[in-house]
Amino acid sequence: MAAVAAVVFMSCPMAVNTMTRSSPAWLLIGFLIAFVAVGFAHWQLPYEQVSLPDSLYGPGLVAVGLIALMLRAFGTGRFLTIWWLIAAAVPAAVMARVLLETSRDPTSHNLWPLEILIALPVGLVCALLGTALGSLLLMRSSK
């Protein structure tokens, strides 16, 4: 069944060269990389050691800024789209931890909305810096 779907997809004229610079797939890829970059270190911490926003600081947030910078510098999307999408990876990583841990112990994370509200500005600031620098590079390269 999957082989038939692959053959049909590859024979479609729209399937050829669909990964252009403005393809929305780049935004999805960037979001997923930022999500894993932030979450990787955050998910490994024991519940008792998590202290937001301190447990988010590290290479994951640098990756959020760099991903936003690259997406904007290469012109893959508009400023606000890239900023908000990549910034959303930080609270999404926190929410993934909340969902996993509350499925194991429903009494943990009883203040999860505050965790999301703490993670959101951290992601917004990092992504804003990256998106702004990427916009400068994009303007510079178009001259």
Short mmCIF file of N, CA, C and O in Angstrom, two decimals:
data_model
loop_
_atom_site.label_atom_id
_atom_site.label_comp_id
_atom_site.label_asym_id
_atom_site.label_seq_id
_atom_site.Cartn_x
_atom_site.Cartn_y
_atom_site.Cartn_z
N MET A 1 0.82 -1.19 0.00
CA MET A 1 0.00 0.00 0.00
C MET A 1 0.87 1.27 0.00
O MET A 1 0.61 2.20 -0.73
N ALA A 2 1.91 1.26 0.86
CA ALA A 2 2.79 2.42 0.92
C ALA A 2 3.57 2.60 -0.38
O ALA A 2 3.83 3.72 -0.81
N ALA A 3 3.94 1.48 -1.00
CA ALA A 3 4.67 1.55 -2.26
C ALA A 3 3.80 2.17 -3.35
O ALA A 3 4.28 2.96 -4.17
N VAL A 4 2.52 1.82 -3.36
CA VAL A 4 1.60 2.39 -4.34
C VAL A 4 1.45 3.89 -4.12
O VAL A 4 1.48 4.68 -5.06
N ALA A 5 1.32 4.29 -2.86
CA ALA A 5 1.20 5.71 -2.55
C ALA A 5 2.46 6.47 -2.95
O ALA A 5 2.39 7.59 -3.45
N ALA A 6 3.63 5.87 -2.75
CA ALA A 6 4.88 6.52 -3.12
C ALA A 6 4.98 6.69 -4.62
O ALA A 6 5.43 7.73 -5.12
N VAL A 7 4.56 5.67 -5.38
CA VAL A 7 4.60 5.75 -6.83
C VAL A 7 3.64 6.82 -7.34
O VAL A 7 3.97 7.62 -8.21
N VAL A 8 2.45 6.87 -6.78
CA VAL A 8 1.47 7.88 -7.18
C VAL A 8 1.98 9.27 -6.85
O VAL A 8 1.88 10.20 -7.65
N PHE A 9 2.57 9.43 -5.66
CA PHE A 9 3.09 10.74 -5.26
C PHE A 9 4.23 11.19 -6.16
O PHE A 9 4.29 12.33 -6.58
N MET A 10 5.15 10.28 -6.47
CA MET A 10 6.30 10.63 -7.30
C MET A 10 5.90 10.91 -8.74
O MET A 10 6.57 11.66 -9.43
N SER A 11 4.80 10.33 -9.21
CA SER A 11 4.36 10.58 -10.58
C SER A 11 3.58 11.88 -10.70
O SER A 11 3.34 12.35 -11.80
N CYS A 12 3.21 12.46 -9.58
CA CYS A 12 2.47 13.73 -9.58
C CYS A 12 3.41 14.86 -10.01
O CYS A 12 4.51 14.98 -9.48
N PRO A 13 3.02 15.70 -10.96
CA PRO A 13 3.92 16.77 -11.42
C PRO A 13 4.23 17.78 -10.32
O PRO A 13 5.27 18.42 -10.35
N MET A 14 3.36 17.93 -9.32
CA MET A 14 3.60 18.90 -8.25
C MET A 14 4.64 18.38 -7.25
O MET A 14 5.15 19.13 -6.45
N ALA A 15 4.93 17.07 -7.27
CA ALA A 15 5.85 16.48 -6.31
C ALA A 15 7.30 16.80 -6.63
O ALA A 15 8.16 16.68 -5.79
N VAL A 16 7.58 17.20 -7.84
CA VAL A 16 8.93 17.50 -8.25
C VAL A 16 9.30 18.91 -7.79
O VAL A 16 8.55 19.86 -8.00
N ASN A 17 10.42 19.04 -7.14
CA ASN A 17 10.95 20.33 -6.67
C ASN A 17 9.98 21.07 -5.76
O ASN A 17 9.78 22.27 -5.90
N THR A 18 9.36 20.39 -4.83
CA THR A 18 8.44 21.05 -3.91
C THR A 18 9.16 21.68 -2.73
O THR A 18 8.56 22.41 -1.98
N MET A 19 10.45 21.40 -2.53
CA MET A 19 11.20 21.92 -1.40
C MET A 19 11.92 23.20 -1.82
O MET A 19 13.14 23.27 -1.88
N THR A 20 11.15 24.24 -2.12
CA THR A 20 11.74 25.52 -2.47
C THR A 20 12.04 26.31 -1.21
O THR A 20 11.70 25.89 -0.10
N ARG A 21 12.65 27.45 -1.38
CA ARG A 21 13.02 28.29 -0.24
C ARG A 21 11.80 28.72 0.56
O ARG A 21 11.84 28.82 1.78
N SER A 22 10.70 28.96 -0.10
CA SER A 22 9.50 29.43 0.59
C SER A 22 8.57 28.29 1.00
O SER A 22 7.44 28.54 1.41
N SER A 23 9.02 27.07 0.91
CA SER A 23 8.20 25.93 1.29
C SER A 23 7.92 25.94 2.79
O SER A 23 8.82 26.15 3.59
N PRO A 24 6.67 25.72 3.18
CA PRO A 24 6.35 25.68 4.61
C PRO A 24 7.01 24.52 5.36
O PRO A 24 7.07 24.52 6.57
N ALA A 25 7.53 23.56 4.62
CA ALA A 25 8.21 22.44 5.26
C ALA A 25 9.44 22.91 6.04
O ALA A 25 9.78 22.34 7.08
N TRP A 26 10.11 23.96 5.57
CA TRP A 26 11.27 24.49 6.30
C TRP A 26 10.86 25.02 7.66
O TRP A 26 11.61 24.87 8.64
N LEU A 27 9.70 25.63 7.76
CA LEU A 27 9.23 26.13 9.05
C LEU A 27 8.94 24.98 10.00
O LEU A 27 9.27 25.04 11.19
N LEU A 28 8.33 23.92 9.48
CA LEU A 28 8.06 22.75 10.31
C LEU A 28 9.35 22.09 10.78
O LEU A 28 9.48 21.73 11.95
N ILE A 29 10.30 21.96 9.88
CA ILE A 29 11.59 21.37 10.24
C ILE A 29 12.29 22.22 11.30
O ILE A 29 12.82 21.70 12.28
N GLY A 30 12.26 23.55 11.12
CA GLY A 30 12.87 24.44 12.10
C GLY A 30 12.21 24.33 13.45
O GLY A 30 12.88 24.30 14.49
N PHE A 31 10.86 24.27 13.48
CA PHE A 31 10.14 24.12 14.74
C PHE A 31 10.54 22.82 15.43
O PHE A 31 10.79 22.81 16.64
N LEU A 32 10.58 21.73 14.69
CA LEU A 32 10.90 20.44 15.30
C LEU A 32 12.32 20.40 15.84
O LEU A 32 12.57 19.85 16.92
N ILE A 33 13.27 21.00 15.13
CA ILE A 33 14.64 21.04 15.62
C ILE A 33 14.73 21.88 16.89
O ILE A 33 15.38 21.49 17.86
N ALA A 34 14.06 23.03 16.91
CA ALA A 34 14.06 23.87 18.10
C ALA A 34 13.38 23.16 19.27
O ALA A 34 13.84 23.23 20.41
N PHE A 35 12.29 22.47 19.00
CA PHE A 35 11.55 21.72 20.02
C PHE A 35 12.44 20.68 20.68
O PHE A 35 12.52 20.59 21.91
N VAL A 36 13.15 19.91 19.87
CA VAL A 36 14.03 18.87 20.40
C VAL A 36 15.25 19.50 21.09
O VAL A 36 15.70 19.02 22.13
N ALA A 37 15.78 20.58 20.53
CA ALA A 37 16.95 21.23 21.13
C ALA A 37 16.66 21.74 22.53
O ALA A 37 17.46 21.57 23.45
N VAL A 38 15.51 22.36 22.71
CA VAL A 38 15.14 22.86 24.04
C VAL A 38 14.75 21.69 24.94
O VAL A 38 15.14 21.62 26.10
N GLY A 39 13.98 20.79 24.41
CA GLY A 39 13.46 19.71 25.22
C GLY A 39 14.49 18.70 25.66
O GLY A 39 14.38 18.14 26.75
N PHE A 40 15.51 18.47 24.86
CA PHE A 40 16.47 17.40 25.16
C PHE A 40 17.06 17.56 26.56
O PHE A 40 17.04 16.62 27.35
N ALA A 41 17.56 18.72 26.88
CA ALA A 41 18.15 18.93 28.21
C ALA A 41 17.06 19.05 29.27
O ALA A 41 17.22 18.55 30.39
N HIS A 42 15.96 19.70 28.93
CA HIS A 42 14.89 19.93 29.91
C HIS A 42 14.20 18.62 30.30
O HIS A 42 13.85 18.42 31.46
N TRP A 43 14.02 17.72 29.36
CA TRP A 43 13.32 16.47 29.63
C TRP A 43 14.14 15.51 30.49
O TRP A 43 13.60 14.63 31.13
N GLN A 44 15.47 15.66 30.47
CA GLN A 44 16.32 14.74 31.22
C GLN A 44 16.46 15.11 32.69
O GLN A 44 16.94 14.30 33.47
N LEU A 45 16.07 16.32 33.06
CA LEU A 45 16.16 16.73 34.46
C LEU A 45 15.11 16.00 35.31
O LEU A 45 13.96 15.87 34.88
N PRO A 46 15.50 15.58 36.50
CA PRO A 46 14.49 15.03 37.41
C PRO A 46 13.48 16.11 37.80
O PRO A 46 13.81 17.30 37.82
N TYR A 47 12.28 15.70 38.12
CA TYR A 47 11.19 16.63 38.43
C TYR A 47 11.59 17.60 39.56
O TYR A 47 11.25 18.78 39.52
N GLU A 48 12.31 17.11 40.54
CA GLU A 48 12.70 17.93 41.68
C GLU A 48 13.69 19.02 41.31
O GLU A 48 13.82 20.02 42.03
N GLN A 49 14.44 18.85 40.23
CA GLN A 49 15.47 19.82 39.83
C GLN A 49 14.97 20.85 38.83
O GLN A 49 15.70 21.78 38.50
N VAL A 50 13.76 20.71 38.35
CA VAL A 50 13.23 21.65 37.37
C VAL A 50 12.85 22.95 38.07
O VAL A 50 12.09 22.96 39.03
N SER A 51 13.43 24.03 37.58
CA SER A 51 13.12 25.36 38.09
C SER A 51 13.08 26.31 36.90
O SER A 51 14.11 26.72 36.37
N LEU A 52 11.87 26.62 36.48
CA LEU A 52 11.72 27.49 35.31
C LEU A 52 11.91 28.94 35.72
O LEU A 52 11.49 29.33 36.79
N PRO A 53 12.55 29.75 34.94
CA PRO A 53 13.11 29.50 33.62
C PRO A 53 14.55 28.99 33.63
O PRO A 53 15.12 28.73 32.59
N ASP A 54 15.14 28.84 34.83
CA ASP A 54 16.56 28.47 34.91
C ASP A 54 16.87 27.15 34.23
O ASP A 54 17.95 27.01 33.64
N SER A 55 15.98 26.19 34.29
CA SER A 55 16.27 24.89 33.68
C SER A 55 16.19 24.94 32.15
O SER A 55 16.59 23.98 31.48
N LEU A 56 15.70 26.03 31.59
CA LEU A 56 15.65 26.17 30.13
C LEU A 56 16.93 26.79 29.57
O LEU A 56 17.22 26.63 28.38
N TYR A 57 17.64 27.54 30.39
CA TYR A 57 18.83 28.24 29.90
C TYR A 57 19.89 27.24 29.48
O TYR A 57 20.18 26.29 30.18
N GLY A 58 20.47 27.49 28.32
CA GLY A 58 21.52 26.61 27.83
C GLY A 58 21.56 26.57 26.32
O GLY A 58 21.03 27.45 25.63
N PRO A 59 22.19 25.54 25.79
CA PRO A 59 22.36 25.44 24.34
C PRO A 59 21.05 25.36 23.57
O PRO A 59 20.99 25.76 22.41
N GLY A 60 20.01 24.85 24.19
CA GLY A 60 18.72 24.76 23.50
C GLY A 60 18.17 26.11 23.10
O GLY A 60 17.65 26.29 22.00
N LEU A 61 18.31 27.10 23.98
CA LEU A 61 17.83 28.44 23.65
C LEU A 61 18.72 29.11 22.61
O LEU A 61 18.24 29.90 21.80
N VAL A 62 19.99 28.80 22.64
CA VAL A 62 20.89 29.30 21.59
C VAL A 62 20.45 28.72 20.24
O VAL A 62 20.41 29.43 19.23
N ALA A 63 20.09 27.45 20.25
CA ALA A 63 19.60 26.82 19.01
C ALA A 63 18.32 27.47 18.53
O ALA A 63 18.14 27.65 17.32
N VAL A 64 17.44 27.85 19.45
CA VAL A 64 16.20 28.54 19.05
C VAL A 64 16.55 29.83 18.31
O VAL A 64 16.00 30.13 17.25
N GLY A 65 17.47 30.62 18.87
CA GLY A 65 17.88 31.86 18.21
C GLY A 65 18.53 31.62 16.86
O GLY A 65 18.26 32.32 15.89
N LEU A 66 19.39 30.61 16.79
CA LEU A 66 20.08 30.32 15.52
C LEU A 66 19.13 29.80 14.45
O LEU A 66 19.25 30.15 13.27
N ILE A 67 18.18 29.00 14.85
CA ILE A 67 17.20 28.48 13.88
C ILE A 67 16.35 29.62 13.34
O ILE A 67 16.10 29.72 12.13
N ALA A 68 15.91 30.51 14.24
CA ALA A 68 15.13 31.67 13.80
C ALA A 68 15.97 32.55 12.88
O ALA A 68 15.48 33.04 11.86
N LEU A 69 17.24 32.73 13.21
CA LEU A 69 18.14 33.54 12.38
C LEU A 69 18.26 32.93 10.99
O LEU A 69 18.12 33.63 9.98
N MET A 70 18.51 31.64 10.92
CA MET A 70 18.71 31.00 9.61
C MET A 70 17.43 31.01 8.78
O MET A 70 17.48 31.29 7.58
N LEU A 71 16.30 30.71 9.41
CA LEU A 71 15.04 30.70 8.65
C LEU A 71 14.75 32.08 8.07
O LEU A 71 14.32 32.21 6.92
N ARG A 72 15.00 33.11 8.85
CA ARG A 72 14.73 34.48 8.37
C ARG A 72 15.79 34.93 7.35
O ARG A 72 15.44 35.56 6.34
N ALA A 73 17.04 34.62 7.61
CA ALA A 73 18.11 35.05 6.70
C ALA A 73 17.97 34.42 5.32
O ALA A 73 18.30 35.03 4.31
N PHE A 74 17.48 33.19 5.28
CA PHE A 74 17.29 32.52 4.00
C PHE A 74 15.95 32.85 3.36
O PHE A 74 15.63 32.35 2.29
N GLY A 75 15.16 33.69 4.01
CA GLY A 75 13.90 34.14 3.43
C GLY A 75 12.84 33.07 3.33
O GLY A 75 12.04 33.08 2.40
N THR A 76 12.78 32.18 4.30
CA THR A 76 11.81 31.09 4.24
C THR A 76 10.42 31.51 4.70
O THR A 76 9.46 30.75 4.51
N GLY A 77 10.29 32.67 5.30
CA GLY A 77 8.99 33.12 5.78
C GLY A 77 9.02 34.56 6.23
O GLY A 77 10.06 35.20 6.23
N ARG A 78 7.87 35.05 6.62
CA ARG A 78 7.75 36.43 7.09
C ARG A 78 8.24 36.52 8.53
O ARG A 78 8.30 35.53 9.25
N PHE A 79 8.56 37.74 8.96
CA PHE A 79 9.15 37.98 10.26
C PHE A 79 8.29 37.41 11.39
O PHE A 79 8.75 36.62 12.21
N LEU A 80 7.03 37.82 11.45
CA LEU A 80 6.17 37.41 12.55
C LEU A 80 5.91 35.90 12.55
O LEU A 80 5.83 35.27 13.61
N THR A 81 5.80 35.33 11.38
CA THR A 81 5.57 33.88 11.28
C THR A 81 6.72 33.11 11.89
O THR A 81 6.52 32.21 12.71
N ILE A 82 7.92 33.47 11.48
CA ILE A 82 9.10 32.77 12.00
C ILE A 82 9.26 33.03 13.49
O ILE A 82 9.53 32.11 14.27
N TRP A 83 9.10 34.28 13.90
CA TRP A 83 9.28 34.63 15.31
C TRP A 83 8.35 33.81 16.20
O TRP A 83 8.78 33.16 17.15
N TRP A 84 7.05 33.85 15.91
CA TRP A 84 6.09 33.17 16.77
C TRP A 84 6.20 31.65 16.68
O TRP A 84 6.05 30.96 17.69
N LEU A 85 6.47 31.13 15.50
CA LEU A 85 6.54 29.68 15.35
C LEU A 85 7.73 29.10 16.09
O LEU A 85 7.59 28.12 16.83
N ILE A 86 8.90 29.69 15.93
CA ILE A 86 10.08 29.16 16.59
C ILE A 86 10.02 29.43 18.09
O ILE A 86 10.45 28.61 18.90
N ALA A 87 9.45 30.57 18.49
CA ALA A 87 9.29 30.85 19.92
C ALA A 87 8.35 29.84 20.56
O ALA A 87 8.53 29.48 21.74
N ALA A 88 7.38 29.36 19.84
CA ALA A 88 6.41 28.40 20.38
C ALA A 88 7.04 27.04 20.69
O ALA A 88 6.45 26.25 21.43
N ALA A 89 8.23 26.79 20.17
CA ALA A 89 8.89 25.52 20.45
C ALA A 89 9.27 25.40 21.92
O ALA A 89 9.29 24.29 22.47
N VAL A 90 9.57 26.51 22.57
CA VAL A 90 9.98 26.47 23.99
C VAL A 90 8.81 26.05 24.88
O VAL A 90 8.93 25.08 25.63
N PRO A 91 7.67 26.76 24.86
CA PRO A 91 6.57 26.27 25.69
C PRO A 91 6.03 24.91 25.24
O PRO A 91 5.49 24.16 26.06
N ALA A 92 6.19 24.57 23.97
CA ALA A 92 5.75 23.25 23.51
C ALA A 92 6.60 22.15 24.14
O ALA A 92 6.09 21.09 24.51
N ALA A 93 7.90 22.40 24.29
CA ALA A 93 8.78 21.42 24.94
C ALA A 93 8.41 21.27 26.42
O ALA A 93 8.42 20.17 26.96
N VAL A 94 8.08 22.39 27.06
CA VAL A 94 7.65 22.33 28.46
C VAL A 94 6.33 21.58 28.56
O VAL A 94 6.13 20.76 29.46
N MET A 95 5.42 21.85 27.64
CA MET A 95 4.12 21.19 27.66
C MET A 95 4.25 19.69 27.42
O MET A 95 3.51 18.89 28.02
N ALA A 96 5.19 19.29 26.58
CA ALA A 96 5.42 17.86 26.35
C ALA A 96 5.85 17.18 27.64
O ALA A 96 5.39 16.07 27.95
N ARG A 97 6.71 17.84 28.40
CA ARG A 97 7.13 17.28 29.69
C ARG A 97 5.95 17.21 30.66
O ARG A 97 5.78 16.22 31.37
N VAL A 98 5.15 18.26 30.69
CA VAL A 98 3.98 18.28 31.57
C VAL A 98 3.03 17.12 31.23
O VAL A 98 2.56 16.40 32.12
N LEU A 99 2.76 16.93 29.95
CA LEU A 99 1.85 15.86 29.54
C LEU A 99 2.38 14.49 29.91
O LEU A 99 1.63 13.62 30.39
N LEU A 100 3.66 14.27 29.70
CA LEU A 100 4.24 12.97 30.02
C LEU A 100 4.22 12.72 31.53
O LEU A 100 3.84 11.63 31.97
N GLU A 101 4.62 13.71 32.31
CA GLU A 101 4.70 13.50 33.75
C GLU A 101 3.32 13.45 34.42
O GLU A 101 3.16 12.74 35.41
N THR A 102 2.36 14.18 33.90
CA THR A 102 1.02 14.08 34.49
C THR A 102 0.31 12.78 34.10
O THR A 102 -0.60 12.35 34.80
N SER A 103 0.74 12.16 33.00
CA SER A 103 0.17 10.86 32.68
C SER A 103 0.67 9.79 33.65
O SER A 103 -0.03 8.83 33.92
N ARG A 104 1.87 9.99 34.18
CA ARG A 104 2.42 9.06 35.18
C ARG A 104 1.89 9.36 36.57
O ARG A 104 1.57 8.46 37.33
N ASP A 105 1.85 10.66 36.92
CA ASP A 105 1.41 11.09 38.25
C ASP A 105 0.51 12.31 38.09
O ASP A 105 1.00 13.42 37.90
N PRO A 106 -0.79 12.13 38.15
CA PRO A 106 -1.72 13.25 37.91
C PRO A 106 -1.60 14.40 38.92
O PRO A 106 -2.08 15.49 38.66
N THR A 107 -0.94 14.15 40.05
CA THR A 107 -0.81 15.23 41.04
C THR A 107 0.39 16.13 40.78
O THR A 107 0.52 17.17 41.41
N SER A 108 1.26 15.75 39.86
CA SER A 108 2.40 16.62 39.54
C SER A 108 1.97 17.71 38.56
O SER A 108 0.95 17.58 37.87
N HIS A 109 2.70 18.76 38.52
CA HIS A 109 2.46 19.89 37.60
C HIS A 109 1.07 20.50 37.76
O HIS A 109 0.41 20.80 36.77
N ASN A 110 0.66 20.69 39.00
CA ASN A 110 -0.65 21.29 39.20
C ASN A 110 -0.68 22.77 38.83
O ASN A 110 -1.74 23.35 38.71
N LEU A 111 0.48 23.37 38.62
CA LEU A 111 0.56 24.76 38.17
C LEU A 111 1.11 24.84 36.74
O LEU A 111 1.85 25.75 36.39
N TRP A 112 0.72 23.90 35.91
CA TRP A 112 1.27 23.84 34.56
C TRP A 112 0.97 25.08 33.73
O TRP A 112 1.81 25.47 32.88
N PRO A 113 -0.15 25.78 33.91
CA PRO A 113 -0.33 27.00 33.11
C PRO A 113 0.74 28.05 33.41
O PRO A 113 1.18 28.78 32.51
N LEU A 114 1.20 28.11 34.66
CA LEU A 114 2.28 29.04 34.99
C LEU A 114 3.59 28.62 34.33
O LEU A 114 4.39 29.48 33.94
N GLU A 115 3.82 27.33 34.23
CA GLU A 115 5.03 26.85 33.56
C GLU A 115 5.04 27.30 32.10
O GLU A 115 6.07 27.73 31.58
N ILE A 116 3.90 27.21 31.45
CA ILE A 116 3.81 27.65 30.05
C ILE A 116 3.99 29.16 29.96
O ILE A 116 4.69 29.66 29.07
N LEU A 117 3.38 29.90 30.89
CA LEU A 117 3.52 31.37 30.88
C LEU A 117 4.94 31.81 31.18
O LEU A 117 5.36 32.88 30.74
N ILE A 118 5.70 31.02 31.91
CA ILE A 118 7.11 31.34 32.17
C ILE A 118 7.96 31.01 30.95
O ILE A 118 8.88 31.76 30.59
N ALA A 119 7.65 29.90 30.28
CA ALA A 119 8.46 29.48 29.13
C ALA A 119 8.21 30.33 27.89
O ALA A 119 9.12 30.53 27.08
N LEU A 120 7.01 30.87 27.75
CA LEU A 120 6.68 31.64 26.54
C LEU A 120 7.56 32.88 26.35
O LEU A 120 8.13 33.05 25.27
N PRO A 121 7.72 33.76 27.35
CA PRO A 121 8.58 34.93 27.11
C PRO A 121 10.04 34.56 26.86
O PRO A 121 10.74 35.26 26.12
N VAL A 122 10.50 33.48 27.46
CA VAL A 122 11.88 33.04 27.22
C VAL A 122 12.04 32.69 25.74
O VAL A 122 13.01 33.11 25.09
N GLY A 123 11.09 31.94 25.22
CA GLY A 123 11.14 31.59 23.80
C GLY A 123 10.97 32.80 22.90
O GLY A 123 11.63 32.92 21.87
N LEU A 124 10.07 33.71 23.29
CA LEU A 124 9.83 34.92 22.48
C LEU A 124 11.09 35.77 22.37
O LEU A 124 11.41 36.28 21.30
N VAL A 125 11.81 35.94 23.48
CA VAL A 125 13.02 36.77 23.46
C VAL A 125 14.10 36.14 22.59
O VAL A 125 14.70 36.81 21.74
N CYS A 126 14.35 34.85 22.78
CA CYS A 126 15.40 34.18 21.99
C CYS A 126 15.07 34.18 20.50
O CYS A 126 15.93 34.45 19.67
N ALA A 127 13.83 33.86 20.18
CA ALA A 127 13.43 33.84 18.77
C ALA A 127 13.42 35.24 18.17
O ALA A 127 13.74 35.42 17.00
N LEU A 128 13.05 36.24 18.97
CA LEU A 128 13.06 37.62 18.47
C LEU A 128 14.47 38.07 18.11
O LEU A 128 14.68 38.68 17.06
N LEU A 129 15.43 37.76 18.97
CA LEU A 129 16.81 38.12 18.67
C LEU A 129 17.29 37.45 17.38
O LEU A 129 17.90 38.09 16.51
N GLY A 130 17.00 36.17 17.24
CA GLY A 130 17.41 35.45 16.04
C GLY A 130 16.71 35.95 14.79
O GLY A 130 17.33 36.15 13.75
N THR A 131 15.41 36.19 14.90
CA THR A 131 14.65 36.66 13.74
C THR A 131 15.10 38.06 13.32
O THR A 131 15.20 38.36 12.13
N ALA A 132 15.37 38.92 14.31
CA ALA A 132 15.82 40.28 13.99
C ALA A 132 17.18 40.26 13.31
O ALA A 132 17.40 40.96 12.31
N LEU A 133 18.11 39.47 13.84
CA LEU A 133 19.42 39.37 13.20
C LEU A 133 19.31 38.75 11.81
O LEU A 133 20.01 39.16 10.88
N GLY A 134 18.45 37.77 11.68
CA GLY A 134 18.23 37.17 10.36
C GLY A 134 17.64 38.16 9.37
O GLY A 134 17.98 38.14 8.19
N SER A 135 16.77 39.05 9.84
CA SER A 135 16.22 40.09 8.96
C SER A 135 17.29 41.05 8.51
O SER A 135 17.29 41.49 7.35
N LEU A 136 18.22 41.39 9.41
CA LEU A 136 19.33 42.26 9.01
C LEU A 136 20.18 41.60 7.94
O LEU A 136 20.58 42.25 6.97
N LEU A 137 20.45 40.31 8.11
CA LEU A 137 21.22 39.60 7.10
C LEU A 137 20.47 39.50 5.78
O LEU A 137 21.07 39.61 4.70
N LEU A 138 19.17 39.30 5.85
CA LEU A 138 18.35 39.22 4.64
C LEU A 138 18.35 40.55 3.90
O LEU A 138 18.50 40.58 2.68
N MET A 139 18.21 41.66 4.63
CA MET A 139 18.25 42.98 3.99
C MET A 139 19.62 43.25 3.40
O MET A 139 19.74 43.83 2.32
N ARG A 140 20.65 42.86 4.11
CA ARG A 140 22.03 43.09 3.63
C ARG A 140 22.30 42.29 2.37
O ARG A 140 22.98 42.77 1.46
N SER A 141 21.80 41.06 2.30
CA SER A 141 22.08 40.23 1.13
C SER A 141 21.27 40.65 -0.09
O SER A 141 21.63 40.31 -1.21
N SER A 142 20.18 41.36 0.12
CA SER A 142 19.34 41.77 -1.03
C SER A 142 19.84 43.06 -1.67
O SER A 142 19.31 43.47 -2.69
N LYS A 143 20.85 43.68 -1.10
CA LYS A 143 21.38 44.92 -1.70
C LYS A 143 22.32 44.63 -2.84
O LYS A 143 22.96 43.68 -2.97
#
